[in-house]
């Protein structure tokens, strides 16, 4: 049995809403101690299900029955703090399984492979998942449904012409993240 837990964390993007699944049984070593999404928060640990920003298109909204457990997210909060301070370039956060469609998960896997400070085009992502031509639009939709902003770096995907295009958290936040990473311009993966 899982319980939905959440916390709020301050960031340069505004207050982040972290939502996770707390399991009553241990899932394995990746959910224990500081390596879990939170660094504790129960015998089974917490797997991150959503990280959203205020006003995000399709962002999570706290529901009745969810438990506010900020201590369950100390590990991911530390990783976010290090990222925003420029001390970290990657995240090691267990995420909830079974989110999204099979196609969305393929697109999200490509997002996770885009190096810090780099950008790729929507067309390049489409090519990597075998969705050429009209498939670029489907890729854009899948990217827009990414529930893990920042942690799964959809902000690193830009237009083929180098222009910033779409970001569920808003283009100003996308620009801020790319600026933080030094990847505001076009670069190869």
Coordinates of N, CA, C and O in Angstrom, one line a residue:
X1 N 0.8 -1.2 0.0 CA 0.0 0.0 0.0 C 0.9 1.2 0.0 O 1.9 1.3 0.7
X2 N 0.5 2.2 -0.8 CA 1.2 3.5 -0.8 C 0.4 4.6 -0.3 O -0.9 4.6 -0.4
X3 N 1.1 5.6 0.2 CA 0.4 6.8 0.7 C 1.0 8.0 -0.1 O 2.3 8.0 -0.3
X4 N 0.2 9.0 -0.5 CA 0.7 10.1 -1.2 C 1.1 11.2 -0.2 O 0.4 11.5 0.7
X5 N 2.4 11.6 -0.3 CA 2.9 12.6 0.6 C 3.4 13.8 -0.2 O 3.7 13.7 -1.4
X6 N 3.5 15.0 0.4 CA 4.0 16.1 -0.3 C 4.7 17.1 0.6 O 4.7 17.0 1.9
X7 N 5.5 18.0 0.0 CA 6.2 19.1 0.7 C 6.3 20.2 -0.3 O 6.1 20.1 -1.5
X8 N 6.6 21.4 0.3 CA 6.9 22.6 -0.5 C 8.3 23.0 -0.2 O 8.7 23.0 0.9
X9 N 9.0 23.4 -1.3 CA 10.4 23.8 -1.2 C 10.6 25.1 -1.9 O 10.2 25.2 -3.1
X10 N 11.2 26.1 -1.3 CA 11.5 27.3 -2.0 C 12.6 27.2 -3.0 O 13.5 26.4 -2.8
X11 N 12.5 27.9 -4.1 CA 13.6 27.8 -5.1 C 13.5 29.1 -5.9 O 12.6 29.9 -5.8
X12 N 14.5 29.4 -6.8 CA 14.5 30.5 -7.7 C 13.3 30.6 -8.6 O 13.0 31.6 -9.2
X13 N 12.7 29.4 -8.8 CA 11.5 29.3 -9.7 C 10.2 29.6 -9.0 O 9.2 29.6 -9.6
X14 N 10.3 29.8 -7.7 CA 9.1 30.0 -6.8 C 9.0 28.7 -6.0 O 9.9 27.9 -5.9
X15 N 7.9 28.6 -5.2 CA 7.7 27.5 -4.4 C 7.4 26.2 -5.2 O 6.5 26.2 -5.9
X16 N 8.3 25.2 -5.0 CA 8.1 23.9 -5.7 C 7.2 23.0 -4.9 O 7.3 23.0 -3.6
X17 N 6.3 22.3 -5.5 CA 5.5 21.3 -4.9 C 6.0 20.0 -5.2 O 6.1 19.6 -6.4
X18 N 6.5 19.2 -4.2 CA 7.0 17.9 -4.4 C 6.0 16.9 -3.9 O 5.4 17.0 -2.8
X19 N 5.7 15.9 -4.7 CA 4.7 14.9 -4.4 C 5.3 13.6 -4.6 O 6.0 13.3 -5.6
X20 N 5.1 12.7 -3.6 CA 5.7 11.4 -3.7 C 4.8 10.3 -3.2 O 3.7 10.6 -2.6
X21 N 5.2 9.1 -3.4 CA 4.5 7.9 -3.0 C 5.4 7.3 -1.9 O 6.5 6.9 -2.1
X22 N 4.8 7.1 -0.7 CA 5.5 6.5 0.4 C 5.0 5.1 0.5 O 3.8 4.8 0.7
X23 N 5.9 4.2 0.5 CA 5.6 2.8 0.5 C 5.7 2.2 2.0 O 6.6 2.6 2.7
X24 N 4.8 1.4 2.3 CA 4.9 0.8 3.7 C 6.0 -0.3 3.8 O 6.3 -0.7 4.9
X25 N 6.4 -0.8 2.7 CA 7.5 -1.8 2.7 C 8.7 -1.3 2.0 O 8.6 -0.6 1.0
X26 N 9.8 -1.8 2.4 CA 11.1 -1.4 1.8 C 11.1 -1.9 0.3 O 10.9 -3.1 0.1
X27 N 11.5 -1.0 -0.6 CA 11.6 -1.4 -2.0 C 13.0 -1.8 -2.4 O 13.2 -2.4 -3.4
X28 N 14.0 -1.5 -1.6 CA 15.4 -1.8 -1.9 C 16.3 -0.7 -1.4 O 15.8 0.3 -0.9
X29 N 17.6 -0.8 -1.7 CA 18.5 0.1 -1.2 C 18.4 1.5 -1.7 O 18.8 2.5 -1.1
X30 N 17.8 1.7 -2.9 CA 17.7 3.1 -3.5 C 16.6 3.9 -2.8 O 16.6 5.1 -3.0
X31 N 15.8 3.4 -1.9 CA 14.8 4.2 -1.2 C 15.2 4.4 0.3 O 14.5 5.1 1.0
X32 N 16.3 3.9 0.7 CA 16.7 4.0 2.1 C 17.6 5.2 2.3 O 18.3 5.6 1.4
X33 N 17.6 5.7 3.5 CA 18.6 6.8 3.9 C 18.5 8.0 3.0 O 17.5 8.3 2.5
X34 N 19.7 8.5 2.7 CA 19.8 9.8 1.9 C 19.6 9.5 0.4 O 19.4 10.4 -0.3
X35 N 19.7 8.2 0.0 CA 19.5 8.0 -1.4 C 18.1 7.9 -1.9 O 17.9 8.0 -3.1
X36 N 17.2 7.9 -1.0 CA 15.8 7.9 -1.4 C 15.4 9.3 -1.9 O 16.1 10.2 -1.7
X37 N 14.2 9.4 -2.5 CA 13.7 10.7 -3.0 C 13.8 11.7 -1.9 O 13.9 12.9 -2.1
X38 N 13.7 11.2 -0.7 CA 13.6 12.2 0.4 C 14.8 12.0 1.4 O 15.1 12.9 2.1
X39 N 15.3 10.8 1.5 CA 16.2 10.6 2.5 C 15.5 10.2 3.8 O 15.6 10.8 4.8
X40 N 14.6 9.2 3.7 CA 13.9 8.7 4.8 C 12.4 8.8 4.5 O 12.0 8.6 3.4
X41 N 11.6 9.1 5.6 CA 10.2 9.2 5.4 C 9.4 7.9 5.4 O 8.4 7.8 4.9
X42 N 10.0 6.9 6.1 CA 9.2 5.7 6.3 C 10.1 4.5 5.9 O 11.1 4.6 5.3
X43 N 9.6 3.3 6.3 CA 10.4 2.1 6.1 C 10.6 1.9 4.6 O 11.6 1.4 4.2
X44 N 9.7 2.2 3.8 CA 9.8 1.9 2.4 C 10.4 3.1 1.6 O 10.7 2.9 0.4
X45 N 10.5 4.2 2.1 CA 11.0 5.4 1.4 C 10.0 6.1 0.6 O 8.8 5.6 0.5
X46 N 10.4 7.1 -0.1 CA 9.5 7.9 -1.0 C 10.0 7.9 -2.4 O 11.2 8.1 -2.6
X47 N 9.1 7.7 -3.3 CA 9.5 7.9 -4.7 C 8.8 9.1 -5.3 O 7.6 9.2 -5.1
X48 N 9.5 10.0 -5.9 CA 9.0 11.2 -6.4 C 8.0 11.0 -7.6 O 8.3 10.2 -8.5
X49 N 6.8 11.5 -7.5 CA 5.8 11.4 -8.5 C 5.6 12.7 -9.3 O 5.3 12.7 -10.5
X50 N 5.9 13.8 -8.6 CA 5.7 15.1 -9.3 C 6.5 16.2 -8.7 O 6.7 16.2 -7.4
X51 N 7.0 17.1 -9.5 CA 7.7 18.3 -9.0 C 7.2 19.4 -9.9 O 7.4 19.4 -11.1
X52 N 6.4 20.3 -9.3 CA 5.8 21.3 -10.1 C 6.0 22.7 -9.5 O 6.4 22.8 -8.3
X53 N 5.8 23.7 -10.3 CA 6.0 25.1 -9.9 C 4.6 25.8 -9.9 O 3.7 25.4 -10.6
X54 N 4.5 27.0 -9.2 CA 3.3 27.7 -9.2 C 2.8 28.1 -10.6 O 3.6 28.5 -11.4
X55 N 1.5 27.9 -10.8 CA 0.9 28.2 -12.1 C 1.3 27.3 -13.3 O 1.0 27.6 -14.4
X56 N 1.9 26.2 -13.0 CA 2.3 25.3 -14.0 C 1.1 24.7 -14.7 O 0.2 24.2 -14.1
X57 N 1.2 24.7 -16.1 CA 0.2 24.0 -16.9 C 0.2 22.5 -16.6 O 1.2 21.9 -16.7
X58 N -0.9 22.0 -16.0 CA -1.0 20.6 -15.7 C -0.2 20.2 -14.4 O 0.0 19.0 -14.2
X59 N 0.2 21.2 -13.6 CA 0.9 20.9 -12.4 C 0.0 20.2 -11.3 O -1.2 20.3 -11.4
X60 N 0.7 19.6 -10.4 CA 0.0 18.9 -9.3 C -0.7 19.9 -8.4 O -0.2 21.0 -8.3
X61 N -1.8 19.5 -7.8 CA -2.5 20.3 -6.9 C -2.8 19.3 -5.7 O -3.2 18.2 -5.8
X62 N -2.5 19.8 -4.5 CA -2.7 19.0 -3.3 C -4.1 18.6 -3.1 O -5.0 19.4 -3.3
X63 N -4.3 17.3 -2.9 CA -5.6 16.6 -2.8 C -5.9 16.2 -1.4 O -5.0 16.0 -0.5
X64 N -7.2 16.1 -1.1 CA -7.6 15.6 0.3 C -7.0 14.2 0.4 O -6.9 13.4 -0.5
X65 N -6.5 13.9 1.6 CA -6.0 12.6 1.9 C -4.5 12.6 1.8 O -3.8 11.6 2.2
X66 N -3.9 13.6 1.1 CA -2.4 13.6 1.0 C -1.9 14.1 2.3 O -2.5 14.9 3.0
X67 N -0.7 13.6 2.7 CA -0.1 14.0 4.0 C 1.1 14.9 3.7 O 1.9 14.6 2.8
X68 N 1.1 16.0 4.5 CA 2.3 16.9 4.4 C 3.4 16.4 5.3 O 3.3 16.3 6.5
X69 N 4.5 15.9 4.6 CA 5.6 15.3 5.3 C 6.9 15.9 4.7 O 7.6 15.2 3.9
X70 N 7.3 17.1 5.1 CA 8.5 17.7 4.5 C 9.7 16.9 4.8 O 10.6 16.8 3.9
X71 N 9.8 16.2 5.9 CA 11.0 15.4 6.2 C 11.2 14.3 5.2 O 12.3 13.7 5.0
X72 N 10.1 13.9 4.5 CA 10.2 12.8 3.6 C 11.0 13.2 2.3 O 11.3 12.4 1.5
X73 N 11.2 14.5 2.2 CA 11.8 15.1 0.9 C 13.1 15.8 1.2 O 13.6 16.6 0.3
X74 N 13.8 15.5 2.3 CA 15.0 16.2 2.6 C 16.1 16.0 1.6 O 16.9 16.9 1.2
X75 N 16.2 14.7 1.1 CA 17.2 14.4 0.2 C 17.1 15.1 -1.2 O 18.0 15.7 -1.7
X76 N 15.9 15.1 -1.7 CA 15.6 15.8 -3.0 C 15.7 17.3 -2.8 O 16.2 18.0 -3.7
X77 N 15.3 17.8 -1.6 CA 15.4 19.2 -1.3 C 16.9 19.6 -1.3 O 17.3 20.7 -1.9
X78 N 17.8 18.8 -0.8 CA 19.2 19.1 -0.8 C 19.8 19.1 -2.2 O 20.6 19.9 -2.6
X79 N 19.3 18.1 -3.0 CA 19.8 18.1 -4.4 C 19.3 19.3 -5.2 O 20.1 19.8 -6.0
X80 N 18.1 19.7 -5.0 CA 17.6 20.9 -5.6 C 18.4 22.1 -5.2 O 18.8 23.0 -6.1
X81 N 18.6 22.3 -3.9 CA 19.4 23.4 -3.4 C 20.8 23.4 -4.1 O 21.3 24.5 -4.5
X82 N 21.5 22.3 -4.1 CA 22.8 22.2 -4.8 C 22.7 22.5 -6.2 O 23.6 23.2 -6.8
X83 N 21.7 22.1 -6.9 CA 21.5 22.4 -8.3 C 21.4 23.9 -8.6 O 22.1 24.5 -9.4
X84 N 20.5 24.5 -7.8 CA 20.3 25.9 -8.0 C 21.5 26.8 -7.6 O 21.6 27.9 -8.1
X85 N 22.3 26.2 -6.7 CA 23.5 26.9 -6.3 C 24.7 26.7 -7.2 O 25.8 27.2 -7.0
X86 N 24.5 25.9 -8.2 CA 25.5 25.6 -9.2 C 26.5 24.5 -8.7 O 27.6 24.4 -9.3
X87 N 26.2 23.8 -7.6 CA 27.1 22.8 -7.1 C 26.8 21.4 -7.6 O 27.6 20.5 -7.3
X88 N 25.8 21.2 -8.3 CA 25.4 19.9 -8.8 C 24.8 20.0 -10.2 O 24.1 21.0 -10.5
X89 N 25.1 19.0 -11.0 CA 24.6 19.0 -12.4 C 23.7 17.9 -12.7 O 23.3 17.7 -13.9
X90 N 23.4 17.0 -11.7 CA 22.5 15.9 -12.0 C 21.7 15.6 -10.7 O 22.1 16.0 -9.6
X91 N 20.7 14.8 -10.9 CA 19.8 14.4 -9.8 C 19.8 12.8 -9.7 O 19.9 12.1 -10.7
X92 N 19.8 12.4 -8.5 CA 19.7 10.9 -8.2 C 18.5 10.7 -7.3 O 18.6 10.7 -6.1
X93 N 17.4 10.7 -7.9 CA 16.1 10.7 -7.2 C 15.2 9.5 -7.7 O 14.9 9.4 -8.9
X94 N 14.9 8.6 -6.8 CA 14.0 7.5 -7.2 C 12.6 8.1 -7.6 O 12.1 9.0 -6.8
X95 N 12.1 7.7 -8.7 CA 10.8 8.2 -9.1 C 9.7 7.1 -9.1 O 10.0 5.9 -9.2
X96 N 8.5 7.5 -9.0 CA 7.4 6.6 -8.9 C 7.3 5.9 -10.3 O 7.5 6.5 -11.3
X97 N 7.0 4.6 -10.3 CA 6.8 3.8 -11.5 C 5.4 3.9 -12.1 O 4.5 4.2 -11.4
X98 N 5.3 3.6 -13.3 CA 4.0 3.5 -14.0 C 3.4 4.8 -14.4 O 2.2 4.8 -14.8
X99 N 4.2 5.9 -14.3 CA 3.6 7.2 -14.8 C 3.7 7.3 -16.3 O 4.7 6.9 -16.9
X100 N 2.7 7.9 -16.9 CA 2.7 8.2 -18.3 C 2.5 6.9 -19.2 O 2.5 5.8 -18.7
X101 N 2.4 7.2 -20.5 CA 2.2 6.1 -21.4 C 3.6 5.6 -21.8 O 4.6 6.2 -21.5
X102 N 3.6 4.5 -22.5 CA 4.9 3.9 -23.0 C 5.6 4.9 -23.8 O 6.8 5.1 -23.7
X103 N 4.9 5.6 -24.7 CA 5.5 6.6 -25.6 C 6.1 7.8 -24.7 O 7.2 8.2 -24.9
X104 N 5.3 8.3 -23.8 CA 5.8 9.3 -22.9 C 7.1 8.9 -22.2 O 8.0 9.7 -22.1
X105 N 7.1 7.7 -21.6 CA 8.3 7.2 -20.9 C 9.5 7.1 -21.8 O 10.6 7.4 -21.4
X106 N 9.3 6.8 -23.1 CA 10.4 6.8 -24.0 C 11.0 8.2 -24.2 O 12.2 8.4 -24.2
X107 N 10.1 9.1 -24.4 CA 10.5 10.5 -24.6 C 11.2 11.0 -23.3 O 12.2 11.7 -23.3
X108 N 10.6 10.7 -22.1 CA 11.2 11.2 -20.9 C 12.6 10.6 -20.6 O 13.5 11.2 -20.1
X109 N 12.8 9.4 -21.1 CA 14.1 8.7 -21.0 C 15.1 9.5 -21.8 O 16.3 9.7 -21.4
X110 N 14.7 10.0 -23.0 CA 15.6 10.9 -23.8 C 15.9 12.2 -23.0 O 17.1 12.6 -23.0
X111 N 14.9 12.8 -22.4 CA 15.2 14.0 -21.6 C 16.2 13.8 -20.6 O 17.1 14.6 -20.4
X112 N 16.2 12.6 -19.9 CA 17.1 12.3 -18.8 C 18.5 12.1 -19.3 O 19.5 12.2 -18.6
X113 N 18.7 11.9 -20.6 CA 20.0 11.7 -21.2 C 20.6 13.0 -21.7 O 21.8 13.0 -22.1
X114 N 19.9 14.1 -21.7 CA 20.5 15.3 -22.2 C 21.4 15.9 -21.2 O 21.0 16.2 -20.0
X115 N 22.7 16.1 -21.5 CA 23.6 16.5 -20.5 C 23.4 18.0 -20.0 O 22.8 18.8 -20.8
X116 N 23.7 18.2 -18.8 CA 23.7 19.5 -18.2 C 24.4 20.5 -19.1 O 25.4 20.3 -19.6
X117 N 23.7 21.7 -19.3 CA 24.4 22.7 -20.1 C 24.2 22.6 -21.6 O 24.6 23.4 -22.4
X118 N 23.5 21.5 -22.0 CA 23.3 21.2 -23.4 C 21.8 21.4 -23.8 O 21.0 21.4 -22.9
X119 N 21.5 21.7 -25.0 CA 20.2 21.7 -25.5 C 20.0 20.9 -26.7 O 21.0 20.7 -27.5
X120 N 18.9 20.4 -27.0 CA 18.5 19.6 -28.2 C 17.2 20.1 -28.7 O 16.4 20.7 -28.0
X121 N 16.9 19.9 -30.0 CA 15.7 20.3 -30.5 C 14.6 19.2 -30.3 O 14.9 18.1 -30.1
X122 N 13.3 19.7 -30.5 CA 12.2 18.7 -30.4 C 12.4 17.7 -31.5 O 12.1 16.5 -31.3
X123 N 12.8 18.1 -32.7 CA 13.1 17.1 -33.8 C 14.1 16.1 -33.4 O 14.0 14.9 -33.8
X124 N 15.2 16.5 -32.7 CA 16.2 15.5 -32.3 C 15.6 14.5 -31.3 O 15.9 13.3 -31.4
X125 N 14.8 15.0 -30.4 CA 14.2 14.0 -29.5 C 13.3 13.1 -30.3 O 13.3 11.9 -30.0
X126 N 12.5 13.6 -31.2 CA 11.6 12.8 -32.0 C 12.4 11.7 -32.7 O 12.0 10.5 -32.8
X127 N 13.5 12.1 -33.3 CA 14.3 11.1 -34.0 C 14.8 10.0 -33.1 O 14.9 8.8 -33.5
X128 N 15.2 10.4 -31.9 CA 15.7 9.4 -30.9 C 14.6 8.4 -30.5 O 15.0 7.3 -30.1
X129 N 13.4 8.8 -30.6 CA 12.3 7.8 -30.2 C 11.6 7.3 -31.4 O 10.6 6.6 -31.3
X130 N 12.1 7.6 -32.6 CA 11.5 7.0 -33.8 C 10.2 7.6 -34.2 O 9.4 7.0 -34.9
X131 N 10.1 8.9 -33.9 CA 8.8 9.6 -34.2 C 9.1 10.8 -35.1 O 9.2 11.9 -34.6
X132 N 9.3 10.6 -36.4 CA 9.7 11.7 -37.3 C 8.5 12.4 -37.8 O 7.4 11.9 -37.7
X133 N 8.7 13.5 -38.5 CA 7.6 14.2 -39.2 C 6.6 14.7 -38.2 O 6.9 15.5 -37.3
X134 N 5.4 14.3 -38.4 CA 4.3 14.7 -37.5 C 4.5 14.2 -36.1 O 3.9 14.8 -35.2
X135 N 5.4 13.3 -35.9 CA 5.7 12.8 -34.5 C 6.3 13.8 -33.6 O 6.3 13.7 -32.4
X136 N 6.8 14.9 -34.2 CA 7.4 16.0 -33.4 C 6.4 16.6 -32.5 O 6.7 16.9 -31.3
X137 N 5.2 16.7 -33.0 CA 4.1 17.3 -32.2 C 3.8 16.4 -31.0 O 3.6 16.9 -29.9
X138 N 3.7 15.1 -31.3 CA 3.5 14.2 -30.2 C 4.6 14.2 -29.1 O 4.3 14.1 -27.9
X139 N 5.8 14.4 -29.6 CA 7.0 14.5 -28.7 C 6.8 15.8 -27.8 O 7.0 15.7 -26.6
X140 N 6.4 16.9 -28.4 CA 6.2 18.1 -27.7 C 5.1 17.9 -26.6 O 5.2 18.4 -25.5
X141 N 4.1 17.2 -27.0 CA 3.0 16.9 -26.0 C 3.5 16.1 -24.9 O 3.2 16.3 -23.7
X142 N 4.3 15.0 -25.2 CA 4.8 14.2 -24.1 C 5.8 15.0 -23.2 O 5.7 14.8 -22.0
X143 N 6.6 15.8 -23.8 CA 7.5 16.7 -23.0 C 6.7 17.6 -22.1 O 7.0 17.8 -20.9
X144 N 5.6 18.1 -22.6 CA 4.7 19.0 -21.8 C 4.0 18.3 -20.7 O 3.6 19.0 -19.7
X145 N 3.9 17.0 -20.8 CA 3.3 16.3 -19.7 C 4.3 15.7 -18.7 O 3.9 14.9 -17.8
X146 N 5.6 16.0 -18.8 CA 6.6 15.6 -17.9 C 6.2 16.0 -16.5 O 6.1 17.2 -16.2
X147 N 6.0 15.1 -15.5 CA 5.6 15.5 -14.2 C 6.7 15.9 -13.3 O 6.5 16.4 -12.2
X148 N 8.0 15.8 -13.8 CA 9.1 16.1 -12.9 C 10.0 17.2 -13.5 O 11.1 17.0 -13.9
X149 N 9.4 18.5 -13.5 CA 10.2 19.6 -13.9 C 11.5 19.7 -13.2 O 11.6 19.3 -12.0
X150 N 12.5 20.2 -13.8 CA 13.9 20.4 -13.3 C 14.6 19.0 -13.2 O 15.7 18.8 -13.7
X151 N 14.1 18.1 -12.4 CA 14.7 16.8 -12.2 C 14.8 16.0 -13.5 O 15.9 15.4 -13.8
X152 N 13.8 16.0 -14.3 CA 13.8 15.4 -15.6 C 13.8 16.6 -16.6 O 12.8 17.3 -16.8
X153 N 15.0 17.0 -17.1 CA 15.2 18.3 -17.7 C 14.6 18.6 -19.1 O 15.3 18.8 -20.1
X154 N 13.3 18.8 -19.1 CA 12.6 19.1 -20.3 C 12.9 20.5 -20.7 O 12.7 20.9 -21.9
X155 N 13.5 21.4 -19.8 CA 13.8 22.7 -20.2 C 15.0 22.7 -21.2 O 15.2 23.8 -21.8
X156 N 15.7 21.6 -21.4 CA 16.8 21.6 -22.3 C 16.4 21.3 -23.7 O 17.3 21.2 -24.6
X157 N 15.1 21.2 -24.0 CA 14.6 21.0 -25.4 C 14.1 22.4 -25.9 O 13.3 23.0 -25.3
X158 N 14.6 22.7 -27.1 CA 14.3 24.0 -27.7 C 13.9 23.8 -29.1 O 14.0 22.7 -29.7
X159 N 13.5 24.9 -29.8 CA 13.2 24.8 -31.2 C 14.4 24.6 -32.1 O 15.5 24.9 -31.7
X160 N 14.1 24.1 -33.3 CA 15.2 23.8 -34.2 C 16.0 25.0 -34.6 O 17.2 25.0 -34.9
X161 N 15.3 26.2 -34.5 CA 16.0 27.5 -34.8 C 16.7 28.0 -33.6 O 17.2 29.2 -33.6
X162 N 16.7 27.3 -32.4 CA 17.4 27.8 -31.2 C 16.5 28.6 -30.3 O 16.9 29.0 -29.2
X163 N 15.3 28.8 -30.8 CA 14.3 29.6 -30.0 C 13.7 28.8 -28.8 O 13.6 27.6 -29.0
X164 N 13.4 29.5 -27.7 CA 12.8 28.8 -26.6 C 11.3 28.6 -27.0 O 10.6 29.5 -27.5
X165 N 10.9 27.4 -26.9 CA 9.5 27.0 -27.2 C 8.9 26.2 -26.1 O 9.6 25.4 -25.5
X166 N 7.7 26.5 -25.7 CA 6.9 25.8 -24.7 C 7.7 25.4 -23.5 O 8.8 24.8 -23.6
X167 N 7.1 25.5 -22.4 CA 7.6 25.0 -21.1 C 6.4 25.1 -20.1 O 5.8 26.2 -19.9
X168 N 6.0 24.0 -19.6 CA 4.8 23.9 -18.7 C 4.9 24.9 -17.6 O 4.0 25.4 -17.1
X169 N 6.2 25.2 -17.1 CA 6.4 26.1 -16.0 C 6.5 27.6 -16.5 O 6.7 28.5 -15.6
X170 N 6.4 27.8 -17.8 CA 6.5 29.2 -18.3 C 7.9 29.4 -18.9 O 8.9 29.0 -18.4
X171 N 7.9 30.2 -20.0 CA 9.2 30.4 -20.7 C 10.2 31.2 -19.9 O 11.4 31.0 -20.0
X172 N 9.8 32.1 -19.0 CA 10.7 32.8 -18.1 C 11.5 31.8 -17.2 O 12.7 32.0 -17.0
X173 N 10.8 30.8 -16.7 CA 11.5 29.8 -15.9 C 12.4 28.9 -16.8 O 13.5 28.6 -16.3
X174 N 12.0 28.6 -18.0 CA 12.9 27.9 -18.9 C 14.2 28.6 -19.1 O 15.3 28.1 -19.1
X175 N 14.0 29.9 -19.4 CA 15.2 30.8 -19.7 C 16.1 30.8 -18.4 O 17.3 30.8 -18.6
X176 N 15.5 30.9 -17.2 CA 16.3 31.0 -16.0 C 17.1 29.7 -15.8 O 18.3 29.7 -15.5
X177 N 16.4 28.5 -16.1 CA 17.1 27.3 -15.9 C 18.2 27.1 -16.9 O 19.4 26.7 -16.6
X178 N 18.0 27.5 -18.2 CA 19.1 27.4 -19.2 C 20.2 28.3 -18.9 O 21.4 28.0 -19.1
X179 N 19.9 29.5 -18.4 CA 20.9 30.5 -18.0 C 21.7 29.9 -16.8 O 23.0 30.0 -16.8
X180 N 21.1 29.3 -15.9 CA 21.8 28.7 -14.7 C 22.8 27.6 -15.2 O 23.9 27.5 -14.7
X181 N 22.4 26.9 -16.2 CA 23.2 25.8 -16.7 C 24.2 26.3 -17.8 O 25.0 25.5 -18.3
X182 N 24.1 27.6 -18.2 CA 25.0 28.1 -19.2 C 24.7 27.5 -20.6 O 25.5 27.6 -21.5
X183 N 23.4 27.1 -20.8 CA 23.0 26.5 -22.0 C 21.9 27.3 -22.7 O 21.1 26.7 -23.3
X184 N 21.9 28.6 -22.6 CA 20.9 29.4 -23.2 C 20.9 29.4 -24.7 O 19.9 29.6 -25.3
X185 N 22.0 29.1 -25.3 CA 22.1 29.0 -26.7 C 22.1 27.6 -27.2 O 22.0 26.6 -26.4
X186 N 22.1 27.4 -28.5 CA 22.1 26.0 -29.1 C 23.4 25.3 -28.9 O 24.4 25.9 -29.1
X187 N 23.3 24.1 -28.5 CA 24.5 23.2 -28.4 C 24.2 21.8 -28.7 O 23.0 21.4 -28.7
X188 N 25.2 21.0 -29.0 CA 25.0 19.6 -29.3 C 25.0 18.8 -28.1 O 25.8 19.1 -27.1
X189 N 24.3 17.7 -28.0 CA 24.3 16.8 -26.8 C 25.6 16.1 -26.7 O 26.4 15.9 -27.6

